[in-house]
Amino acid sequence: MSTTTRLLNLLSLLQTRRDWPGSLLAERLKISDRTVRRDIERLREMGYRIEATMGPDGGYRLAAGAELPPLLFDDAQVVAVAIALQTATVVGADLDEPAARALTTIRQVMPSRLRHRLDALEIVAVVGRPGGPEPTAVPLELLVALATAIRDRVLLRFDYAPRQQTADVPALLRRVEPHHLVNAQGRWYLLAWDIERDDWRLFSVERITPRTHTGSHFPRRDVPGGDIEEFVSARFKGSDVNEWTCHGSVILDLPIDSVLPFIGDGTAREAGASRTILESGSWSWGSLAASFGRFETPMEVIGPPELRDAFATLADRYKTTATA
């Protein structure tokens, strides 16, 4: 083993656990205790803070340093970092440019086997629906498999489970032309052209169980309007354009500071010392009225009349429910 290879292996071991006895490091690397000590000094000279630990055997611990030294990642960690960097645009901070630079830096130094996987992971990150479902973890290999099919333009066949899985409702076989992976509020979706339905669809990745690829290729389609993020955002809003189909406004008997953290993609402005005008949208008048009701405070409807009617309908429904 060359000195460089030995140092990289030593560094990789130090990153996997907090404390390493010197004798165990020597055993893992098949070198002497003296060589371990010498290699530890080399790493320290390169900027790594490696502390000596006390005990019967004596050992070492990789500590945080004053500067960020070179890091080692395994294959799964590289893919995880790439996904995180591509979805950094929706966390509410100005990270687009530094995230893109970091992704470029990682790509330049990775081996070709990982570069091919990374190049397949083209992800669209959107804000998603306010109050949507909670994030659900999906297998990393499933994301990579879908991304590879998208890159290679290979027809996908998969079983798509129903939302509520029961024994009498089987999964449906779907055949699609995969287009993009979408991340919205921590949930993963596959944007694809559904061949049987002759239309665009968003599939929840957690409900997908891939079958063997057919090997058939397809010409790439363009989404309507040409902007993938706009198109996906519109689909989440139940519209063909990136706007809610129903818009309305109310005056809440709450100060604006109590309203702002919970307005989603709505807008708020002061209407007095303890009152706030909130404008928002939804896919139906009933859902819009219900979304205003979550503030649990007296309110006044500004408009339109459809919103006032929706409040009346909800009031009758809730009264019936309460007395049932």
PDB file of C-alpha atoms in Angstrom:
ATOM      1  CA  MET A   1       0.000   0.000   0.000  1.00  0.00           C
ATOM      2  CA  SER A   2       1.397   3.398  -0.982  1.00  0.00           C
ATOM      3  CA  THR A   3       1.690   6.157   1.620  1.00  0.00           C
ATOM      4  CA  THR A   4      -1.099   8.164  -0.071  1.00  0.00           C
ATOM      5  CA  THR A   5      -3.454   5.181  -0.139  1.00  0.00           C
ATOM      6  CA  ARG A   6      -2.623   4.353   3.469  1.00  0.00           C
ATOM      7  CA  LEU A   7      -3.351   7.946   4.589  1.00  0.00           C
ATOM      8  CA  LEU A   8      -6.684   7.965   2.774  1.00  0.00           C
ATOM      9  CA  ASN A   9      -7.673   4.661   4.361  1.00  0.00           C
ATOM     10  CA  LEU A  10      -6.627   5.936   7.785  1.00  0.00           C
ATOM     11  CA  LEU A  11      -8.642   9.118   7.318  1.00  0.00           C
ATOM     12  CA  SER A  12     -11.651   7.113   6.174  1.00  0.00           C
ATOM     13  CA  LEU A  13     -11.495   5.001   9.342  1.00  0.00           C
ATOM     14  CA  LEU A  14     -11.165   8.059  11.597  1.00  0.00           C
ATOM     15  CA  GLN A  15     -14.350   9.512  10.060  1.00  0.00           C
ATOM     16  CA  THR A  16     -16.444   6.407  10.796  1.00  0.00           C
ATOM     17  CA  ARG A  17     -16.364   6.465  14.614  1.00  0.00           C
ATOM     18  CA  ARG A  18     -15.484   8.827  17.431  1.00  0.00           C
ATOM     19  CA  ASP A  19     -12.530   7.035  19.058  1.00  0.00           C
ATOM     20  CA  TRP A  20     -10.050   4.583  17.591  1.00  0.00           C
ATOM     21  CA  PRO A  21      -7.473   2.661  19.689  1.00  0.00           C
ATOM     22  CA  GLY A  22      -4.087   2.887  18.011  1.00  0.00           C
ATOM     23  CA  SER A  23      -3.665  -0.889  18.033  1.00  0.00           C
ATOM     24  CA  LEU A  24      -7.008  -1.380  16.253  1.00  0.00           C
ATOM     25  CA  LEU A  25      -6.029   1.109  13.546  1.00  0.00           C
ATOM     26  CA  ALA A  26      -2.763  -0.756  13.051  1.00  0.00           C
ATOM     27  CA  GLU A  27      -4.657  -4.055  12.790  1.00  0.00           C
ATOM     28  CA  ARG A  28      -7.179  -2.695  10.282  1.00  0.00           C
ATOM     29  CA  LEU A  29      -4.478  -1.150   8.073  1.00  0.00           C
ATOM     30  CA  LYS A  30      -2.035  -4.050   8.570  1.00  0.00           C
ATOM     31  CA  ILE A  31       0.757  -1.712   9.651  1.00  0.00           C
ATOM     32  CA  SER A  32       2.785  -1.198  12.823  1.00  0.00           C
ATOM     33  CA  ASP A  33       1.823   1.063  15.729  1.00  0.00           C
ATOM     34  CA  ARG A  34       4.824   3.225  14.849  1.00  0.00           C
ATOM     35  CA  THR A  35       3.563   3.703  11.288  1.00  0.00           C
ATOM     36  CA  VAL A  36       0.139   4.687  12.638  1.00  0.00           C
ATOM     37  CA  ARG A  37       1.729   7.391  14.787  1.00  0.00           C
ATOM     38  CA  ARG A  38       3.783   8.638  11.839  1.00  0.00           C
ATOM     39  CA  ASP A  39       0.724   8.742   9.552  1.00  0.00           C
ATOM     40  CA  ILE A  40      -1.304  10.575  12.203  1.00  0.00           C
ATOM     41  CA  GLU A  41       1.395  13.275  12.237  1.00  0.00           C
ATOM     42  CA  ARG A  42       1.221  13.520   8.445  1.00  0.00           C
ATOM     43  CA  LEU A  43      -2.541  14.076   8.590  1.00  0.00           C
ATOM     44  CA  ARG A  44      -2.083  16.747  11.263  1.00  0.00           C
ATOM     45  CA  GLU A  45       0.365  18.546   8.999  1.00  0.00           C
ATOM     46  CA  MET A  46      -2.308  18.498   6.256  1.00  0.00           C
ATOM     47  CA  GLY A  47      -4.767  20.370   8.497  1.00  0.00           C
ATOM     48  CA  TYR A  48      -6.677  17.600  10.245  1.00  0.00           C
ATOM     49  CA  ARG A  49      -7.122  18.028  13.981  1.00  0.00           C
ATOM     50  CA  ILE A  50      -6.524  14.566  15.406  1.00  0.00           C
ATOM     51  CA  GLU A  51      -6.549  14.355  19.182  1.00  0.00           C
ATOM     52  CA  ALA A  52      -4.827  11.675  21.217  1.00  0.00           C
ATOM     53  CA  THR A  53      -7.141   9.810  23.613  1.00  0.00           C
ATOM     54  CA  MET A  54      -6.159   8.429  26.991  1.00  0.00           C
ATOM     55  CA  GLY A  55      -6.705   4.850  28.103  1.00  0.00           C
ATOM     56  CA  PRO A  56      -5.052   1.439  28.375  1.00  0.00           C
ATOM     57  CA  ASP A  57      -4.472   1.232  24.623  1.00  0.00           C
ATOM     58  CA  GLY A  58      -4.253   4.908  23.764  1.00  0.00           C
ATOM     59  CA  GLY A  59      -5.906   6.089  20.596  1.00  0.00           C
ATOM     60  CA  TYR A  60      -7.020   8.887  18.344  1.00  0.00           C
ATOM     61  CA  ARG A  61     -10.073  11.022  17.645  1.00  0.00           C
ATOM     62  CA  LEU A  62     -10.798  13.205  14.602  1.00  0.00           C
ATOM     63  CA  ALA A  63     -11.860  16.606  15.961  1.00  0.00           C
ATOM     64  CA  ALA A  64     -13.278  19.729  14.330  1.00  0.00           C
ATOM     65  CA  GLY A  65     -10.556  22.025  13.032  1.00  0.00           C
ATOM     66  CA  ALA A  66     -10.117  25.757  12.537  1.00  0.00           C
ATOM     67  CA  GLU A  67     -10.303  25.225   8.758  1.00  0.00           C
ATOM     68  CA  LEU A  68     -12.197  22.704   6.647  1.00  0.00           C
ATOM     69  CA  PRO A  69      -9.719  20.047   5.467  1.00  0.00           C
ATOM     70  CA  PRO A  70     -10.329  17.618   2.570  1.00  0.00           C
ATOM     71  CA  LEU A  71     -13.133  15.148   3.271  1.00  0.00           C
ATOM     72  CA  LEU A  72     -13.791  11.579   2.178  1.00  0.00           C
ATOM     73  CA  PHE A  73     -17.265  10.340   1.209  1.00  0.00           C
ATOM     74  CA  ASP A  74     -18.469   6.879   0.290  1.00  0.00           C
ATOM     75  CA  ASP A  75     -20.699   6.368  -2.771  1.00  0.00           C
ATOM     76  CA  ALA A  76     -23.998   6.741  -0.912  1.00  0.00           C
ATOM     77  CA  GLN A  77     -22.799   9.912   0.828  1.00  0.00           C
ATOM     78  CA  VAL A  78     -21.841  11.502  -2.499  1.00  0.00           C
ATOM     79  CA  VAL A  79     -25.299  10.853  -3.944  1.00  0.00           C
ATOM     80  CA  ALA A  80     -26.937  12.148  -0.738  1.00  0.00           C
ATOM     81  CA  VAL A  81     -24.905  15.372  -0.863  1.00  0.00           C
ATOM     82  CA  ALA A  82     -25.775  15.848  -4.541  1.00  0.00           C
ATOM     83  CA  ILE A  83     -29.498  15.498  -3.807  1.00  0.00           C
ATOM     84  CA  ALA A  84     -29.273  17.923  -0.877  1.00  0.00           C
ATOM     85  CA  LEU A  85     -27.460  20.526  -2.985  1.00  0.00           C
ATOM     86  CA  GLN A  86     -30.028  20.315  -5.791  1.00  0.00           C
ATOM     87  CA  THR A  87     -32.936  20.800  -3.363  1.00  0.00           C
ATOM     88  CA  ALA A  88     -31.268  23.652  -1.457  1.00  0.00           C
ATOM     89  CA  THR A  89     -33.233  26.272  -3.390  1.00  0.00           C
ATOM     90  CA  VAL A  90     -36.445  25.734  -1.383  1.00  0.00           C
ATOM     91  CA  VAL A  91     -35.083  26.060   2.156  1.00  0.00           C
ATOM     92  CA  GLY A  92     -35.699  29.804   2.288  1.00  0.00           C
ATOM     93  CA  ALA A  93     -32.077  30.978   2.001  1.00  0.00           C
ATOM     94  CA  ASP A  94     -30.123  32.384  -0.935  1.00  0.00           C
ATOM     95  CA  LEU A  95     -28.213  29.172  -1.673  1.00  0.00           C
ATOM     96  CA  ASP A  96     -28.630  28.750  -5.448  1.00  0.00           C
ATOM     97  CA  GLU A  97     -25.175  29.963  -6.471  1.00  0.00           C
ATOM     98  CA  PRO A  98     -23.068  28.424  -3.661  1.00  0.00           C
ATOM     99  CA  ALA A  99     -24.972  25.132  -3.983  1.00  0.00           C
ATOM    100  CA  ALA A 100     -24.276  25.041  -7.740  1.00  0.00           C
ATOM    101  CA  ARG A 101     -20.570  25.743  -7.144  1.00  0.00           C
ATOM    102  CA  ALA A 102     -20.342  23.038  -4.487  1.00  0.00           C
ATOM    103  CA  LEU A 103     -22.001  20.525  -6.812  1.00  0.00           C
ATOM    104  CA  THR A 104     -19.543  21.412  -9.586  1.00  0.00           C
ATOM    105  CA  THR A 105     -16.589  21.005  -7.216  1.00  0.00           C
ATOM    106  CA  ILE A 106     -17.778  17.570  -6.095  1.00  0.00           C
ATOM    107  CA  ARG A 107     -18.389  16.433  -9.659  1.00  0.00           C
ATOM    108  CA  GLN A 108     -14.899  17.404 -10.817  1.00  0.00           C
ATOM    109  CA  VAL A 109     -13.130  15.120  -8.347  1.00  0.00           C
ATOM    110  CA  MET A 110     -15.408  12.084  -8.275  1.00  0.00           C
ATOM    111  CA  PRO A 111     -14.703   8.823 -10.155  1.00  0.00           C
ATOM    112  CA  SER A 112     -16.542   8.154 -13.408  1.00  0.00           C
ATOM    113  CA  ARG A 113     -18.852   5.518 -11.868  1.00  0.00           C
ATOM    114  CA  LEU A 114     -20.246   8.158  -9.484  1.00  0.00           C
ATOM    115  CA  ARG A 115     -20.227  10.938 -12.060  1.00  0.00           C
ATOM    116  CA  HIS A 116     -22.659   8.941 -14.217  1.00  0.00           C
ATOM    117  CA  ARG A 117     -25.009   8.527 -11.246  1.00  0.00           C
ATOM    118  CA  LEU A 118     -24.728  12.192 -10.338  1.00  0.00           C
ATOM    119  CA  ASP A 119     -25.387  13.347 -13.903  1.00  0.00           C
ATOM    120  CA  ALA A 120     -28.635  11.357 -13.844  1.00  0.00           C
ATOM    121  CA  LEU A 121     -29.863  13.147 -10.716  1.00  0.00           C
ATOM    122  CA  GLU A 122     -31.469  16.204 -12.270  1.00  0.00           C
ATOM    123  CA  ILE A 123     -34.012  17.310  -9.678  1.00  0.00           C
ATOM    124  CA  VAL A 124     -36.671  20.032  -9.745  1.00  0.00           C
ATOM    125  CA  ALA A 125     -37.317  21.487  -6.283  1.00  0.00           C
ATOM    126  CA  VAL A 126     -40.591  23.341  -5.709  1.00  0.00           C
ATOM    127  CA  VAL A 127     -42.163  24.838  -2.601  1.00  0.00           C
ATOM    128  CA  GLY A 128     -45.165  22.503  -2.791  1.00  0.00           C
ATOM    129  CA  ARG A 129     -48.609  22.870  -1.281  1.00  0.00           C
ATOM    130  CA  PRO A 130     -48.976  24.681   2.062  1.00  0.00           C
ATOM    131  CA  GLY A 131     -50.220  22.207   4.636  1.00  0.00           C
ATOM    132  CA  GLY A 132     -49.379  19.244   2.389  1.00  0.00           C
ATOM    133  CA  PRO A 133     -48.583  15.734   3.604  1.00  0.00           C
ATOM    134  CA  GLU A 134     -45.610  15.068   5.833  1.00  0.00           C
ATOM    135  CA  PRO A 135     -42.287  14.093   4.197  1.00  0.00           C
ATOM    136  CA  THR A 136     -41.740  10.373   3.655  1.00  0.00           C
ATOM    137  CA  ALA A 137     -38.370   8.705   3.178  1.00  0.00           C
ATOM    138  CA  VAL A 138     -37.847   6.749  -0.053  1.00  0.00           C
ATOM    139  CA  PRO A 139     -34.953   4.359  -0.847  1.00  0.00           C
ATOM    140  CA  LEU A 140     -31.952   6.135  -2.330  1.00  0.00           C
ATOM    141  CA  GLU A 141     -31.490   3.395  -4.913  1.00  0.00           C
ATOM    142  CA  LEU A 142     -35.061   3.936  -6.136  1.00  0.00           C
ATOM    143  CA  LEU A 143     -34.324   7.615  -6.747  1.00  0.00           C
ATOM    144  CA  VAL A 144     -31.128   6.719  -8.597  1.00  0.00           C
ATOM    145  CA  ALA A 145     -32.952   4.095 -10.711  1.00  0.00           C
ATOM    146  CA  LEU A 146     -35.665   6.583 -11.698  1.00  0.00           C
ATOM    147  CA  ALA A 147     -33.091   9.291 -12.414  1.00  0.00           C
ATOM    148  CA  THR A 148     -31.117   6.894 -14.636  1.00  0.00           C
ATOM    149  CA  ALA A 149     -34.242   6.017 -16.623  1.00  0.00           C
ATOM    150  CA  ILE A 150     -34.933   9.736 -17.064  1.00  0.00           C
ATOM    151  CA  ARG A 151     -31.390  10.402 -18.285  1.00  0.00           C
ATOM    152  CA  ASP A 152     -31.407   7.446 -20.693  1.00  0.00           C
ATOM    153  CA  ARG A 153     -35.003   8.114 -21.856  1.00  0.00           C
ATOM    154  CA  VAL A 154     -36.079   4.545 -21.149  1.00  0.00           C
ATOM    155  CA  LEU A 155     -39.760   3.651 -20.845  1.00  0.00           C
ATOM    156  CA  LEU A 156     -40.684   2.790 -17.269  1.00  0.00           C
ATOM    157  CA  ARG A 157     -43.049   0.062 -16.110  1.00  0.00           C
ATOM    158  CA  PHE A 158     -44.009   0.073 -12.444  1.00  0.00           C
ATOM    159  CA  ASP A 159     -46.721  -0.971 -10.019  1.00  0.00           C
ATOM    160  CA  TYR A 160     -48.392   2.071  -8.492  1.00  0.00           C
ATOM    161  CA  ALA A 161     -49.897   1.388  -5.077  1.00  0.00           C
ATOM    162  CA  PRO A 162     -53.206   3.007  -4.044  1.00  0.00           C
ATOM    163  CA  ARG A 163     -53.100   5.800  -1.451  1.00  0.00           C
ATOM    164  CA  GLN A 164     -54.735   3.539   1.118  1.00  0.00           C
ATOM    165  CA  GLN A 165     -53.242   0.078   0.649  1.00  0.00           C
ATOM    166  CA  THR A 166     -55.767  -2.690   1.256  1.00  0.00           C
ATOM    167  CA  ALA A 167     -55.930  -6.303   0.186  1.00  0.00           C
ATOM    168  CA  ASP A 168     -58.897  -5.742  -2.173  1.00  0.00           C
ATOM    169  CA  VAL A 169     -57.330  -2.766  -4.009  1.00  0.00           C
ATOM    170  CA  PRO A 170     -54.398  -3.966  -6.113  1.00  0.00           C
ATOM    171  CA  ALA A 171     -51.557  -1.824  -7.394  1.00  0.00           C
ATOM    172  CA  LEU A 172     -51.971  -0.597 -10.966  1.00  0.00           C
ATOM    173  CA  LEU A 173     -49.444  -1.237 -13.700  1.00  0.00           C
ATOM    174  CA  ARG A 174     -48.338   2.067 -15.267  1.00  0.00           C
ATOM    175  CA  ARG A 175     -46.245   2.647 -18.384  1.00  0.00           C
ATOM    176  CA  VAL A 176     -44.708   6.091 -18.583  1.00  0.00           C
ATOM    177  CA  GLU A 177     -42.078   8.237 -20.232  1.00  0.00           C
ATOM    178  CA  PRO A 178     -40.151   9.576 -17.197  1.00  0.00           C
ATOM    179  CA  HIS A 179     -39.263  13.244 -17.409  1.00  0.00           C
ATOM    180  CA  HIS A 180     -38.065  14.672 -14.059  1.00  0.00           C
ATOM    181  CA  LEU A 181     -37.738  13.939 -10.366  1.00  0.00           C
ATOM    182  CA  VAL A 182     -39.496  16.548  -8.239  1.00  0.00           C
ATOM    183  CA  ASN A 183     -38.969  17.329  -4.562  1.00  0.00           C
ATOM    184  CA  ALA A 184     -41.735  19.295  -2.867  1.00  0.00           C
ATOM    185  CA  GLN A 185     -41.569  19.903   0.889  1.00  0.00           C
ATOM    186  CA  GLY A 186     -39.509  16.759   1.434  1.00  0.00           C
ATOM    187  CA  ARG A 187     -41.728  14.463  -0.646  1.00  0.00           C
ATOM    188  CA  TRP A 188     -40.590  12.907  -3.929  1.00  0.00           C
ATOM    189  CA  TYR A 189     -42.578  12.804  -7.159  1.00  0.00           C
ATOM    190  CA  LEU A 190     -41.946  11.519 -10.669  1.00  0.00           C
ATOM    191  CA  LEU A 191     -43.119  13.805 -13.456  1.00  0.00           C
ATOM    192  CA  ALA A 192     -43.882  11.592 -16.456  1.00  0.00           C
ATOM    193  CA  TRP A 193     -46.012  11.237 -19.570  1.00  0.00           C
ATOM    194  CA  ASP A 194     -48.574   8.504 -18.888  1.00  0.00           C
ATOM    195  CA  ILE A 195     -48.859   6.465 -22.096  1.00  0.00           C
ATOM    196  CA  GLU A 196     -52.299   4.937 -21.425  1.00  0.00           C
ATOM    197  CA  ARG A 197     -53.838   8.211 -20.216  1.00  0.00           C
ATOM    198  CA  ASP A 198     -52.101  10.309 -22.877  1.00  0.00           C
ATOM    199  CA  ASP A 199     -51.345  13.089 -20.382  1.00  0.00           C
ATOM    200  CA  TRP A 200     -48.775  14.360 -17.888  1.00  0.00           C
ATOM    201  CA  ARG A 201     -48.913  12.886 -14.398  1.00  0.00           C
ATOM    202  CA  LEU A 202     -47.154  13.391 -11.059  1.00  0.00           C
ATOM    203  CA  PHE A 203     -46.529  10.063  -9.333  1.00  0.00           C
ATOM    204  CA  SER A 204     -45.643   9.781  -5.649  1.00  0.00           C
ATOM    205  CA  VAL A 205     -42.298   7.954  -5.609  1.00  0.00           C
ATOM    206  CA  GLU A 206     -43.055   6.186  -2.316  1.00  0.00           C
ATOM    207  CA  ARG A 207     -45.915   4.336  -4.075  1.00  0.00           C
ATOM    208  CA  ILE A 208     -43.759   3.158  -7.018  1.00  0.00           C
ATOM    209  CA  THR A 209     -42.432  -0.408  -7.303  1.00  0.00           C
ATOM    210  CA  PRO A 210     -40.418  -0.635 -10.540  1.00  0.00           C
ATOM    211  CA  ARG A 211     -40.668  -3.575 -12.891  1.00  0.00           C
ATOM    212  CA  THR A 212     -38.015  -4.665 -15.386  1.00  0.00           C
ATOM    213  CA  HIS A 213     -37.352  -1.975 -17.992  1.00  0.00           C
ATOM    214  CA  THR A 214     -38.576  -2.696 -21.502  1.00  0.00           C
ATOM    215  CA  GLY A 215     -35.416  -1.218 -22.957  1.00  0.00           C
ATOM    216  CA  SER A 216     -37.521   0.915 -25.300  1.00  0.00           C
ATOM    217  CA  HIS A 217     -36.425   4.517 -25.745  1.00  0.00           C
ATOM    218  CA  PHE A 218     -38.584   7.556 -26.434  1.00  0.00           C
ATOM    219  CA  PRO A 219     -38.072  11.078 -27.833  1.00  0.00           C
ATOM    220  CA  ARG A 220     -38.056  13.708 -25.119  1.00  0.00           C
ATOM    221  CA  ARG A 221     -41.243  15.761 -24.748  1.00  0.00           C
ATOM    222  CA  ASP A 222     -41.398  19.364 -23.611  1.00  0.00           C
ATOM    223  CA  VAL A 223     -43.751  20.216 -20.755  1.00  0.00           C
ATOM    224  CA  PRO A 224     -46.440  22.783 -21.605  1.00  0.00           C
ATOM    225  CA  GLY A 225     -44.958  26.253 -21.321  1.00  0.00           C
ATOM    226  CA  GLY A 226     -41.406  24.894 -21.244  1.00  0.00           C
ATOM    227  CA  ASP A 227     -40.782  25.749 -17.564  1.00  0.00           C
ATOM    228  CA  ILE A 228     -40.764  22.565 -15.474  1.00  0.00           C
ATOM    229  CA  GLU A 229     -40.925  24.291 -12.091  1.00  0.00           C
ATOM    230  CA  GLU A 230     -43.860  26.472 -13.162  1.00  0.00           C
ATOM    231  CA  PHE A 231     -45.673  23.485 -14.663  1.00  0.00           C
ATOM    232  CA  VAL A 232     -45.242  21.318 -11.560  1.00  0.00           C
ATOM    233  CA  SER A 233     -46.256  24.150  -9.224  1.00  0.00           C
ATOM    234  CA  ALA A 234     -49.415  24.645 -11.299  1.00  0.00           C
ATOM    235  CA  ARG A 235     -50.260  20.936 -11.053  1.00  0.00           C
ATOM    236  CA  PHE A 236     -49.961  21.093  -7.271  1.00  0.00           C
ATOM    237  CA  LYS A 237     -52.489  23.928  -7.352  1.00  0.00           C
ATOM    238  CA  GLY A 238     -54.912  21.976  -9.549  1.00  0.00           C
ATOM    239  CA  SER A 239     -54.489  24.381 -12.451  1.00  0.00           C
ATOM    240  CA  ASP A 240     -52.894  24.610 -15.881  1.00  0.00           C
ATOM    241  CA  VAL A 241     -51.131  27.807 -14.807  1.00  0.00           C
ATOM    242  CA  ASN A 242     -49.123  28.484 -11.649  1.00  0.00           C
ATOM    243  CA  GLU A 243     -51.996  30.219  -9.868  1.00  0.00           C
ATOM    244  CA  TRP A 244     -54.665  29.064  -7.443  1.00  0.00           C
ATOM    245  CA  THR A 245     -58.085  28.793  -9.062  1.00  0.00           C
ATOM    246  CA  CYS A 246     -59.753  30.514  -6.071  1.00  0.00           C
ATOM    247  CA  HIS A 247     -58.495  33.708  -4.397  1.00  0.00           C
ATOM    248  CA  GLY A 248     -59.956  35.604  -1.462  1.00  0.00           C
ATOM    249  CA  SER A 249     -59.127  37.834   1.477  1.00  0.00           C
ATOM    250  CA  VAL A 250     -60.252  38.277   5.078  1.00  0.00           C
ATOM    251  CA  ILE A 251     -59.499  40.535   8.038  1.00  0.00           C
ATOM    252  CA  LEU A 252     -58.262  38.550  11.037  1.00  0.00           C
ATOM    253  CA  ASP A 253     -58.495  39.807  14.620  1.00  0.00           C
ATOM    254  CA  LEU A 254     -54.819  39.036  15.158  1.00  0.00           C
ATOM    255  CA  PRO A 255     -51.633  41.116  15.006  1.00  0.00           C
ATOM    256  CA  ILE A 256     -49.579  40.544  11.861  1.00  0.00           C
ATOM    257  CA  ASP A 257     -46.710  38.926  13.794  1.00  0.00           C
ATOM    258  CA  SER A 258     -49.075  36.121  14.824  1.00  0.00           C
ATOM    259  CA  VAL A 259     -50.189  35.577  11.220  1.00  0.00           C
ATOM    260  CA  LEU A 260     -47.008  35.790   9.124  1.00  0.00           C
ATOM    261  CA  PRO A 261     -45.448  32.431  10.146  1.00  0.00           C
ATOM    262  CA  PHE A 262     -48.519  30.535   8.910  1.00  0.00           C
ATOM    263  CA  ILE A 263     -49.563  32.191   5.637  1.00  0.00           C
ATOM    264  CA  GLY A 264     -47.877  29.762   3.217  1.00  0.00           C
ATOM    265  CA  ASP A 265     -47.835  31.447  -0.193  1.00  0.00           C
ATOM    266  CA  GLY A 266     -50.399  34.078   0.844  1.00  0.00           C
ATOM    267  CA  THR A 267     -49.734  37.738   1.612  1.00  0.00           C
ATOM    268  CA  ALA A 268     -50.500  39.722   4.768  1.00  0.00           C
ATOM    269  CA  ARG A 269     -50.574  43.388   5.685  1.00  0.00           C
ATOM    270  CA  GLU A 270     -51.563  45.313   8.774  1.00  0.00           C
ATOM    271  CA  ALA A 271     -55.129  46.559   9.163  1.00  0.00           C
ATOM    272  CA  GLY A 272     -54.619  48.208  12.552  1.00  0.00           C
ATOM    273  CA  ALA A 273     -52.845  47.541  15.819  1.00  0.00           C
ATOM    274  CA  SER A 274     -54.281  44.028  16.259  1.00  0.00           C
ATOM    275  CA  ARG A 275     -55.838  43.232  12.885  1.00  0.00           C
ATOM    276  CA  THR A 276     -54.381  41.732   9.706  1.00  0.00           C
ATOM    277  CA  ILE A 277     -55.598  41.508   6.114  1.00  0.00           C
ATOM    278  CA  LEU A 278     -54.730  38.091   4.721  1.00  0.00           C
ATOM    279  CA  GLU A 279     -54.989  37.270   1.015  1.00  0.00           C
ATOM    280  CA  SER A 280     -54.588  33.668  -0.061  1.00  0.00           C
ATOM    281  CA  GLY A 281     -55.598  31.065  -2.634  1.00  0.00           C
ATOM    282  CA  SER A 282     -56.607  27.432  -2.896  1.00  0.00           C
ATOM    283  CA  TRP A 283     -58.041  24.906  -5.341  1.00  0.00           C
ATOM    284  CA  SER A 284     -61.628  25.379  -4.110  1.00  0.00           C
ATOM    285  CA  TRP A 285     -63.653  27.934  -2.157  1.00  0.00           C
ATOM    286  CA  GLY A 286     -64.355  25.422   0.601  1.00  0.00           C
ATOM    287  CA  SER A 287     -60.684  24.609   1.117  1.00  0.00           C
ATOM    288  CA  LEU A 288     -59.842  28.330   1.086  1.00  0.00           C
ATOM    289  CA  ALA A 289     -62.437  29.082   3.769  1.00  0.00           C
ATOM    290  CA  ALA A 290     -61.173  26.152   5.843  1.00  0.00           C
ATOM    291  CA  SER A 291     -57.582  27.420   5.529  1.00  0.00           C
ATOM    292  CA  PHE A 292     -58.613  30.796   6.976  1.00  0.00           C
ATOM    293  CA  GLY A 293     -60.401  28.987   9.791  1.00  0.00           C
ATOM    294  CA  ARG A 294     -57.143  27.481  11.043  1.00  0.00           C
ATOM    295  CA  PHE A 295     -56.320  30.813  12.736  1.00  0.00           C
ATOM    296  CA  GLU A 296     -59.200  30.240  15.198  1.00  0.00           C
ATOM    297  CA  THR A 297     -60.044  33.919  15.567  1.00  0.00           C
ATOM    298  CA  PRO A 298     -62.967  36.200  14.633  1.00  0.00           C
ATOM    299  CA  MET A 299     -62.645  37.423  11.044  1.00  0.00           C
ATOM    300  CA  GLU A 300     -64.395  39.526   8.434  1.00  0.00           C
ATOM    301  CA  VAL A 301     -64.672  38.462   4.788  1.00  0.00           C
ATOM    302  CA  ILE A 302     -63.510  41.099   2.330  1.00  0.00           C
ATOM    303  CA  GLY A 303     -64.393  39.073  -0.728  1.00  0.00           C
ATOM    304  CA  PRO A 304     -65.328  37.687  -3.112  1.00  0.00           C
ATOM    305  CA  PRO A 305     -68.936  36.560  -2.554  1.00  0.00           C
ATOM    306  CA  GLU A 306     -67.981  32.932  -3.337  1.00  0.00           C
ATOM    307  CA  LEU A 307     -65.733  32.909  -0.262  1.00  0.00           C
ATOM    308  CA  ARG A 308     -68.561  34.223   1.936  1.00  0.00           C
ATOM    309  CA  ASP A 309     -70.857  31.479   0.592  1.00  0.00           C
ATOM    310  CA  ALA A 310     -68.188  28.860   1.308  1.00  0.00           C
ATOM    311  CA  PHE A 311     -68.007  30.011   4.951  1.00  0.00           C
ATOM    312  CA  ALA A 312     -71.794  29.644   5.209  1.00  0.00           C
ATOM    313  CA  THR A 313     -71.631  26.121   3.774  1.00  0.00           C
ATOM    314  CA  LEU A 314     -68.877  25.141   6.195  1.00  0.00           C
ATOM    315  CA  ALA A 315     -70.795  26.655   9.115  1.00  0.00           C
ATOM    316  CA  ASP A 316     -73.872  24.545   8.301  1.00  0.00           C
ATOM    317  CA  ARG A 317     -71.724  21.443   7.879  1.00  0.00           C
ATOM    318  CA  TYR A 318     -69.898  21.946  11.169  1.00  0.00           C
ATOM    319  CA  LYS A 319     -73.175  22.660  13.009  1.00  0.00           C
ATOM    320  CA  THR A 320     -74.657  19.418  11.676  1.00  0.00           C
ATOM    321  CA  THR A 321     -71.516  17.537  12.695  1.00  0.00           C
ATOM    322  CA  ALA A 322     -71.543  19.003  16.207  1.00  0.00           C
ATOM    323  CA  THR A 323     -75.162  17.989  16.815  1.00  0.00           C
ATOM    324  CA  ALA A 324     -75.024  14.572  15.159  1.00  0.00           C
TER     325      ALA A 324
END
